[in-house]
Short mmCIF file of C-alpha atoms in Angstrom, two decimals:
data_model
loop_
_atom_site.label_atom_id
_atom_site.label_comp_id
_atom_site.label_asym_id
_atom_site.label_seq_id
_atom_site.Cartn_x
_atom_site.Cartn_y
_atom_site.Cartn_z
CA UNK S 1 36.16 14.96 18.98
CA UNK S 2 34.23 17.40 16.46
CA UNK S 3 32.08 14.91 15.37
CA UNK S 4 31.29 13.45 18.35
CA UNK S 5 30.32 17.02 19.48
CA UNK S 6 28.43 17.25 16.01
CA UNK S 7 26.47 14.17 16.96
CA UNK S 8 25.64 14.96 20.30
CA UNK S 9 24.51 18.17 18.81
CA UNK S 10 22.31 16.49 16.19
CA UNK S 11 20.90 13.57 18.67
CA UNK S 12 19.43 16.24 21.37
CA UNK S 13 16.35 17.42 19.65
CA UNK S 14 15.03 13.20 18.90
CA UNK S 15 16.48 12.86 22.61
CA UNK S 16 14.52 15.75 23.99
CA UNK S 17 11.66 14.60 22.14
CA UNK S 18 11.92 11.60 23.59
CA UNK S 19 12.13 12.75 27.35
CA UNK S 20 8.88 14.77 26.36
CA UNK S 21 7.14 11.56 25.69
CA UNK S 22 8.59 9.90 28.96
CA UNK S 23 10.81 7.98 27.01
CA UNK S 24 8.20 5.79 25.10
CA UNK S 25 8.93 5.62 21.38
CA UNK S 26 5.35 4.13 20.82
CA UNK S 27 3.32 7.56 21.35
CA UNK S 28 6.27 9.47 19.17
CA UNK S 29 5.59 7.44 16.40
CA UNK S 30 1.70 7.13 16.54
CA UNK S 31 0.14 8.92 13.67
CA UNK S 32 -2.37 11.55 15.03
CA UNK S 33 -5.57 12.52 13.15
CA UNK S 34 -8.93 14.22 14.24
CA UNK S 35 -11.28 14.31 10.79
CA UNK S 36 -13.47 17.10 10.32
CA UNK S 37 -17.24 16.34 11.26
CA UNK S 38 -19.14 14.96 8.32
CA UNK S 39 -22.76 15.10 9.19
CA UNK S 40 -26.02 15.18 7.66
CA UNK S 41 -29.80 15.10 8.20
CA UNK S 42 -32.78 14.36 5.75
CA UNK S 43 -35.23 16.71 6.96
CA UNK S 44 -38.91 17.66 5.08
CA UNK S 45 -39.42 15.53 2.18
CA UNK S 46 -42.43 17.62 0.68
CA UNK S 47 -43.57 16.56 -3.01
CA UNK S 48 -45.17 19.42 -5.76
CA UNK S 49 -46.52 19.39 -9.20
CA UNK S 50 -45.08 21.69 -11.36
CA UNK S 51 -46.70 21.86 -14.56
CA UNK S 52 -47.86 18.13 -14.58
CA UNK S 53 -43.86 16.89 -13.53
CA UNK S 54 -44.24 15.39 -9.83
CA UNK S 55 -41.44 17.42 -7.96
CA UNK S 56 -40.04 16.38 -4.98
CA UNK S 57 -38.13 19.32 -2.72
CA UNK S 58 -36.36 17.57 0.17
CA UNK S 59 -34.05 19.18 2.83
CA UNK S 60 -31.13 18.46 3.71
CA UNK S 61 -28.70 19.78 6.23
CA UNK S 62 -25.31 19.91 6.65
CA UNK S 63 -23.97 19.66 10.46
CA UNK S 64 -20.85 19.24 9.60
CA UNK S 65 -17.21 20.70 9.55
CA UNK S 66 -16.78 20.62 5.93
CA UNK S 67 -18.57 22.14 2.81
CA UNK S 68 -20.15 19.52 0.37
CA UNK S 69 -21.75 19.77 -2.95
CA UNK S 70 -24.67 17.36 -4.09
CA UNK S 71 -23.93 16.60 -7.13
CA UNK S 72 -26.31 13.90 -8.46
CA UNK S 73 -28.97 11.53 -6.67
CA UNK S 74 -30.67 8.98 -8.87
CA UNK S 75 -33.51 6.32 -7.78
CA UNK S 76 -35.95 4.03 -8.91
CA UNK S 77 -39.07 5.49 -7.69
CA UNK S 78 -40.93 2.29 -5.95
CA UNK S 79 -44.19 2.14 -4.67
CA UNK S 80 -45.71 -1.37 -3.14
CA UNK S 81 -43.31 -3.20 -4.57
CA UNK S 82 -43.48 -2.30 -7.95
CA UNK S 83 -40.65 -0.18 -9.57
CA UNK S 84 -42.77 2.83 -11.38
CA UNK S 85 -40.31 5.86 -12.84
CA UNK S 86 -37.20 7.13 -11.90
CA UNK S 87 -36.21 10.14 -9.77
CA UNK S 88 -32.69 12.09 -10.37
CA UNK S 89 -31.74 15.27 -9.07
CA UNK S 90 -32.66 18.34 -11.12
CA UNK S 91 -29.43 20.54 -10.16
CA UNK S 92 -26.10 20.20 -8.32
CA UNK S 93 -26.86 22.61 -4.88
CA UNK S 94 -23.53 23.68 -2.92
CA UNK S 95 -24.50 22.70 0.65
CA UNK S 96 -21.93 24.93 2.98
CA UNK S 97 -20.79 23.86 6.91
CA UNK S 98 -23.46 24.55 9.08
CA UNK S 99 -26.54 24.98 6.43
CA UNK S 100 -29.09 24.44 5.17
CA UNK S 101 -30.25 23.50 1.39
CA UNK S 102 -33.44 21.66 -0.48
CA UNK S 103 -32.32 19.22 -2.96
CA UNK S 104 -35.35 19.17 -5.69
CA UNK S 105 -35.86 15.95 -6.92
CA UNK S 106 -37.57 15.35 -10.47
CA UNK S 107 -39.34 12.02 -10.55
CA UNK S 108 -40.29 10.85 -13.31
CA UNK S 109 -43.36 8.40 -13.35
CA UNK S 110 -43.40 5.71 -15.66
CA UNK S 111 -46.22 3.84 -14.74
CA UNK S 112 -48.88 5.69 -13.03
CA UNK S 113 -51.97 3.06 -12.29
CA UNK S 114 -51.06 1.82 -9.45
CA UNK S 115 -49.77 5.17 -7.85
CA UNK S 116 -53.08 6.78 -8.94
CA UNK S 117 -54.96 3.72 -6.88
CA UNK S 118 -52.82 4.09 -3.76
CA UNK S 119 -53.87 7.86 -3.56
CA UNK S 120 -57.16 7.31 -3.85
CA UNK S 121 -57.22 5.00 -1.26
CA UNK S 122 -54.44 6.87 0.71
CA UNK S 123 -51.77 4.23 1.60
CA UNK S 124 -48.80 3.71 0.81
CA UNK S 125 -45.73 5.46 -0.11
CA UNK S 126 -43.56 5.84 -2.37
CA UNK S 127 -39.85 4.97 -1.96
CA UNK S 128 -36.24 6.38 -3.36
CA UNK S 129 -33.57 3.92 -2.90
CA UNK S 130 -31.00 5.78 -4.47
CA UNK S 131 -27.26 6.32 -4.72
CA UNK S 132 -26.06 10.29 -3.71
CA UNK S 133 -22.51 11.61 -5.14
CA UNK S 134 -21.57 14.32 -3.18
CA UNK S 135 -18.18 16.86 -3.75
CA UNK S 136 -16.04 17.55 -0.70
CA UNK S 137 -13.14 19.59 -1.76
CA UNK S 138 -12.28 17.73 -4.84
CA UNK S 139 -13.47 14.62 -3.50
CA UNK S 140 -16.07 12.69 -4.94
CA UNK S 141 -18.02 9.75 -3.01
CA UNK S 142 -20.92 8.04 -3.59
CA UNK S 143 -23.13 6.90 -0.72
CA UNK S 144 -26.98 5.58 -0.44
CA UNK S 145 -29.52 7.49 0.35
CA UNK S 146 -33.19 6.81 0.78
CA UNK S 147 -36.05 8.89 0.12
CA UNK S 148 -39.65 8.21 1.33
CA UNK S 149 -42.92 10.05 0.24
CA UNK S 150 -46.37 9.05 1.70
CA UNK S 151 -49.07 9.13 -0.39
CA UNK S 152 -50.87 11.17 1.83
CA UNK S 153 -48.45 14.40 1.32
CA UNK S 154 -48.84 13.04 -2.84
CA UNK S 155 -52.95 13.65 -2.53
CA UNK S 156 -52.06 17.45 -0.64
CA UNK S 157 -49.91 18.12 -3.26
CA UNK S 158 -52.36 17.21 -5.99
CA UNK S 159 -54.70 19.65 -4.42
CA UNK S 160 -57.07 16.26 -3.79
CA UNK S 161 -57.49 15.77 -7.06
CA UNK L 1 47.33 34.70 -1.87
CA UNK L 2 44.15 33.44 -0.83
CA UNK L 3 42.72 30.60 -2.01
CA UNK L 4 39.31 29.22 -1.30
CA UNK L 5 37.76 26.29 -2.86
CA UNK L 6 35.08 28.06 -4.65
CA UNK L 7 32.78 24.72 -4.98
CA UNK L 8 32.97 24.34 -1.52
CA UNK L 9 31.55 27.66 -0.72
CA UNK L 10 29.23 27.17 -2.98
CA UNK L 11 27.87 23.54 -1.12
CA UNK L 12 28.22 25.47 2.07
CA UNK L 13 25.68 28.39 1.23
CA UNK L 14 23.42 26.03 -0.73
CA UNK L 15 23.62 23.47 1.90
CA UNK L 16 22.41 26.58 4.44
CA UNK L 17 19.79 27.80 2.16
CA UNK L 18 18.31 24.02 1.68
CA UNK L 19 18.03 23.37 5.79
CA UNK L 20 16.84 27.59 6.14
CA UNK L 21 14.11 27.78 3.45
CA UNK L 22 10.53 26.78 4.16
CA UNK L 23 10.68 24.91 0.88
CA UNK L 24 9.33 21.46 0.41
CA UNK L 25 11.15 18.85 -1.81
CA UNK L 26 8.05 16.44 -2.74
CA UNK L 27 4.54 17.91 -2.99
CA UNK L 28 1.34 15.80 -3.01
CA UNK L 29 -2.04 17.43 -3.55
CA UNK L 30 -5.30 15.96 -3.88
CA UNK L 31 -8.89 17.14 -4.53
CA UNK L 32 -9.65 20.27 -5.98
CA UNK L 33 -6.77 22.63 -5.94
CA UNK L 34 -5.10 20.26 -3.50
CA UNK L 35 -8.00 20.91 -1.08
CA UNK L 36 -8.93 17.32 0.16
CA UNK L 37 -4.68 16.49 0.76
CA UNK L 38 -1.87 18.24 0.35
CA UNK L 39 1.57 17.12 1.60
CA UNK L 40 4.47 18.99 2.14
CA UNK L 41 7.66 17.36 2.79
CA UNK L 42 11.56 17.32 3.01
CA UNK L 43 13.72 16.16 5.66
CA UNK L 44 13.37 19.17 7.39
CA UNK L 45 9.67 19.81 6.82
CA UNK L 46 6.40 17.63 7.37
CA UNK L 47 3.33 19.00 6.46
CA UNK L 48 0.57 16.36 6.19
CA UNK L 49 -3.42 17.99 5.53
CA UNK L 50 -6.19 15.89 5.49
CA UNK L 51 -9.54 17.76 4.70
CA UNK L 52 -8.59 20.81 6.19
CA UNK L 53 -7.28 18.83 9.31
CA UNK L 54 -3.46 18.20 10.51
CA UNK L 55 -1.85 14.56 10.26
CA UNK L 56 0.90 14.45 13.13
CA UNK L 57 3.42 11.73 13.97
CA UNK L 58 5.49 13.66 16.64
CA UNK L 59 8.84 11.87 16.80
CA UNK L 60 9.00 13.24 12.75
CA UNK L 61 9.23 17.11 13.89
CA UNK L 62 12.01 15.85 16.07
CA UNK L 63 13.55 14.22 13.55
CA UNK L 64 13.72 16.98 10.87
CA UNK L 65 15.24 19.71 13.70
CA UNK L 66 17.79 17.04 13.49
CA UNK L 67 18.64 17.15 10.05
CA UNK L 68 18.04 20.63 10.02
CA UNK L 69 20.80 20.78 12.69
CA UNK L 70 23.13 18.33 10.77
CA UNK L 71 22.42 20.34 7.45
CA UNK L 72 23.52 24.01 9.34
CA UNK L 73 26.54 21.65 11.14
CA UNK L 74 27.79 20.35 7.90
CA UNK L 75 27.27 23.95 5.81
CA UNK L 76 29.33 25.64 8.63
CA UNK L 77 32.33 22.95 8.54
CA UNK L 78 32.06 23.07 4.80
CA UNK L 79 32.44 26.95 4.26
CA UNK L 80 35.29 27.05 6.71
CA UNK L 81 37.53 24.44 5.05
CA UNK L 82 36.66 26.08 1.93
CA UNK L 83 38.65 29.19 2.96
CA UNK L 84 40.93 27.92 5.26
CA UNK L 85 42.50 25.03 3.42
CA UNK L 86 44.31 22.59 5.53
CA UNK L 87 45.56 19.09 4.85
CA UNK L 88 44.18 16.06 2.82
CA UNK L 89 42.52 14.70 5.63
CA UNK L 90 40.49 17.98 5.97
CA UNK L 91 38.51 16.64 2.96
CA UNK L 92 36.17 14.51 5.24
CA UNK L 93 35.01 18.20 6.20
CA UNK L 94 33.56 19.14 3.34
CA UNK L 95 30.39 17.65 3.56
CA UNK L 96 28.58 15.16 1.40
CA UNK L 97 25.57 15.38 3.36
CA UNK L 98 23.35 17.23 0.34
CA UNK L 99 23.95 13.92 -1.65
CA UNK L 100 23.16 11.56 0.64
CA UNK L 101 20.11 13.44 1.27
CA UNK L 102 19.41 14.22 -1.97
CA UNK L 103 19.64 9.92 -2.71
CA UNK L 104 17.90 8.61 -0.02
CA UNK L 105 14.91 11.38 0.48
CA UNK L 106 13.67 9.70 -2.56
CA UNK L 107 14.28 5.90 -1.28
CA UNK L 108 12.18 7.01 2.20
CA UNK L 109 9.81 8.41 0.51
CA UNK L 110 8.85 5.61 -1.74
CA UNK L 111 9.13 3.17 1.49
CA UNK L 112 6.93 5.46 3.21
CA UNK L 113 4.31 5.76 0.14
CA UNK L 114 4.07 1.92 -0.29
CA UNK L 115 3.89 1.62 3.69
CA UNK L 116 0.73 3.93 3.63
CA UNK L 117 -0.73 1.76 0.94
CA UNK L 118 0.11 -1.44 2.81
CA UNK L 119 -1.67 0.82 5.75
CA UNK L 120 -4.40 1.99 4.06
CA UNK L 121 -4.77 0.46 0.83
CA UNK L 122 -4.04 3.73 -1.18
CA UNK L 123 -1.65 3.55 -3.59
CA UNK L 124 -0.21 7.17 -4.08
CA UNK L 125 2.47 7.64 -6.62
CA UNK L 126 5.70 9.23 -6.04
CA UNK L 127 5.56 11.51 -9.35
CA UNK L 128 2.60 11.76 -11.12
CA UNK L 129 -1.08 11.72 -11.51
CA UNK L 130 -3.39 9.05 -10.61
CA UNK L 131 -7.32 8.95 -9.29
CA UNK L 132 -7.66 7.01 -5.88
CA UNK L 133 -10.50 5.18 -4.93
CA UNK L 134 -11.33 4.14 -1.63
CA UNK L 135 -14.44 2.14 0.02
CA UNK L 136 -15.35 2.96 3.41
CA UNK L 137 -18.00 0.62 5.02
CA UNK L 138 -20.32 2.14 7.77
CA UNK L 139 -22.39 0.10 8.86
CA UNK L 140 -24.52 -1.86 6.27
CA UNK L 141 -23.65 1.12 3.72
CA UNK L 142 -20.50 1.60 1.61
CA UNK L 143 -19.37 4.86 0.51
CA UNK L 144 -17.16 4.92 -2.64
CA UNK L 145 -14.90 7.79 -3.25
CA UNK L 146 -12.52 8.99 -5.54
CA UNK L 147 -9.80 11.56 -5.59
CA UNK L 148 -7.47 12.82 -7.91
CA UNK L 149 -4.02 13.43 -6.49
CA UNK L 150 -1.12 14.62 -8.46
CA UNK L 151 2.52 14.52 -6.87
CA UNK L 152 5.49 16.37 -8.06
CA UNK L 153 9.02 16.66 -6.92
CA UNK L 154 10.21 20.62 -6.62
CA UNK L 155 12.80 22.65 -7.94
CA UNK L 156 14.34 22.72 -4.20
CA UNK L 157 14.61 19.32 -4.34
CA UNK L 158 16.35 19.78 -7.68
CA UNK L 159 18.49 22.12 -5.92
CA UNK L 160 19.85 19.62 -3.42
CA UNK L 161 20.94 17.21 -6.38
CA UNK L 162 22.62 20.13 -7.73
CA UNK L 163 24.16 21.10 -4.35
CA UNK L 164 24.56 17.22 -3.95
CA UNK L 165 27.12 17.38 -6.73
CA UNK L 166 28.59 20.50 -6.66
CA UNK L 167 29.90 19.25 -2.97
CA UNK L 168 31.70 16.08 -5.55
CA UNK L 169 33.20 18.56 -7.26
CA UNK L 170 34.45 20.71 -3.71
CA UNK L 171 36.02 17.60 -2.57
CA UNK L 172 37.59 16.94 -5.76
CA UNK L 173 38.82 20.89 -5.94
CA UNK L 174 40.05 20.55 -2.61
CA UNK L 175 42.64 17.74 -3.70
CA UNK L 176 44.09 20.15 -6.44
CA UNK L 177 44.26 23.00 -3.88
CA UNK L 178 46.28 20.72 -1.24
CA UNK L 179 48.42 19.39 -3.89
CA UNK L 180 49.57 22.51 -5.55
CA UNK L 181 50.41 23.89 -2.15
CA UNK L 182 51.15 21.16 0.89
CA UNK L 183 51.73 23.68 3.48
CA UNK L 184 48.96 25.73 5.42
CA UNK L 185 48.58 29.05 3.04
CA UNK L 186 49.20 32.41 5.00
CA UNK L 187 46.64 35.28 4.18
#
């Protein structure tokens, strides 16, 4: 008799639970998970020259739930075609939910000519196919990210020279 | 004289203390600092954090108010047979229930790790370190990621294998005290 008091007694919470759920064991044992909102935009890609090294300051915000630190970017700078330097990120830069950060971008070019040409005649641009690792707590990933610079913002930059 | 069967006591209190405390047996944590995942768990305690959001599975908070119940159940029945020592067959009273638990919390747990990497091709070990990698394709990109995740079991669960035994040695204790005096003892 105890015991099948005891088991009555330790059944009724599963059969409550179960009663909650209209007595459908499918729903009870369906996992449940909402992940946080991971979002983010590429906004002004504007290049610079700081002391002769072609900079390029791009930003990027986070609309997201979660914090995220860039850790590293890395591309083959291309332009018509042609693979001409490479561009990696100068600095890690701690990108918190909800705002906003520049990622500065050092390219280095390899093979000028046919950049020089393109600027001159003002078409063109130069693309970043690269790879971005980004932190989120702890986490690393790696995703692709693509950069694009017009020549036309390269010749402001330059001061038209 | 009274007699109590001291191990059984002890099984009894532990046994309450195990199904009371908010103490996890098996801890997973992954990311920095356990940031990115951390996983608390027990049979009366699920505590599943993904990125700084719950995982819940509801028929599993059901399910450990019912072995908190049968823990409390089985610590009461234990302590009272302790002190008031009755006949052989009272033995079955004194509950094994620690052990059991303490044996197959481990067994679930391993089904339920290589279930999740059946699931979701993550292959998290049940003690130890390990880095995980995972590909997620969106779209025409893939994102690679990697996390560290250690997993430990805790002294509390070290405490029901203790408790698990102890209870051995009530039932055994509980024989001696029957035999050396058949009839019910008077205070």
């Amino acid at each position: 008799m105890l015991r099948v008091v005891e088991a009555i007694l330790i059944l009724s919470p599963v059969i409550y639970g179960l009663s909650l759920y209209g007595w459908s064991l499918q729903p009870m044992i369906t996992p449940s998970y909402t992940p946080p909102k991971m979002s983010f935009s590429v906004g002004e890609v504007k290049p610079a020259y700081l002391e002769g090294v072609m900079v390029i300051y791009v930003s990027i915000a986070n609309e997201g739930e979660v914090p995220v630190t860039v850790v590293d970017f890395k591309a083959p700078i291309i332009y018509k075609e042609e693979r001409i330097g490479e561009a990696l990120l100068k600095s890690p830069v701690n990108l918190p939910a909800g705002e906003n950060a520049t990622l500065i971008i050092v390219a280095d070019i390899e093979n000028a000519t046919p950049l020089i040409k393109g600027m001159m005649q003002g078409d063109g641009s130069l693309e970043l196919p690269g790879r971005v690792k980004v932190d989120v707590m702890g986490v690393t990933a790696e995703a692709p990210m693509n950069i694009t610079v017009s020549t036309r913002k390269l010749v402001e930059a330059s001061g038209g020279r | 004289m009274i007699r109590v069967n001291i191990f059984g006591l002890l099984t009894g209190f532990l046994m309450l203390y195990l199904a009371l405390a908010p103490e996890p047996w098996w801890v997973a944590k992954g990311g920095a600092g356990g940031e990115a995942l951390h996983a608390y768990l027990s049979p009366f305690m699920f505590d599943l954090t993904i990125l700084g959001k719950p995982v819940e599975i509801p028929i599993v908070y059901w399910l450990n108010l019912a072995s908190r119940i049968a823990f409390v159940l089985a610590a009461i029945e234990t302590i009272f047979i302790s002190i008031i020592i009755y006949q052989e067959w009272c033995k079955s009273l004194l509950s094994l229930r620690a052990l059991w638990a303490s044996i197959l919390f481990p067994i679930i747990l391993a089904i339920g790790l290589k279930a999740a990497e059946n699931l979701i091709g993550l292959s998290i070990p049940i003690y130890g370190e390990a880095l995980l990698t995972y590909n997620l394709s969106i779209q025409d990109y893939t994102i690679l990621s990697k996390m560290p995740i250690r997993t430990y079991f805790t002294p509390t669960f070290g405490l029901a294998v203790a408790t698990g035994v102890i209870s051995l040695f009530a039932r055994g204790f509980h024989k001696v005290l029957v035999k050396t005096e058949p009839s019910i003892p008077s205070t």
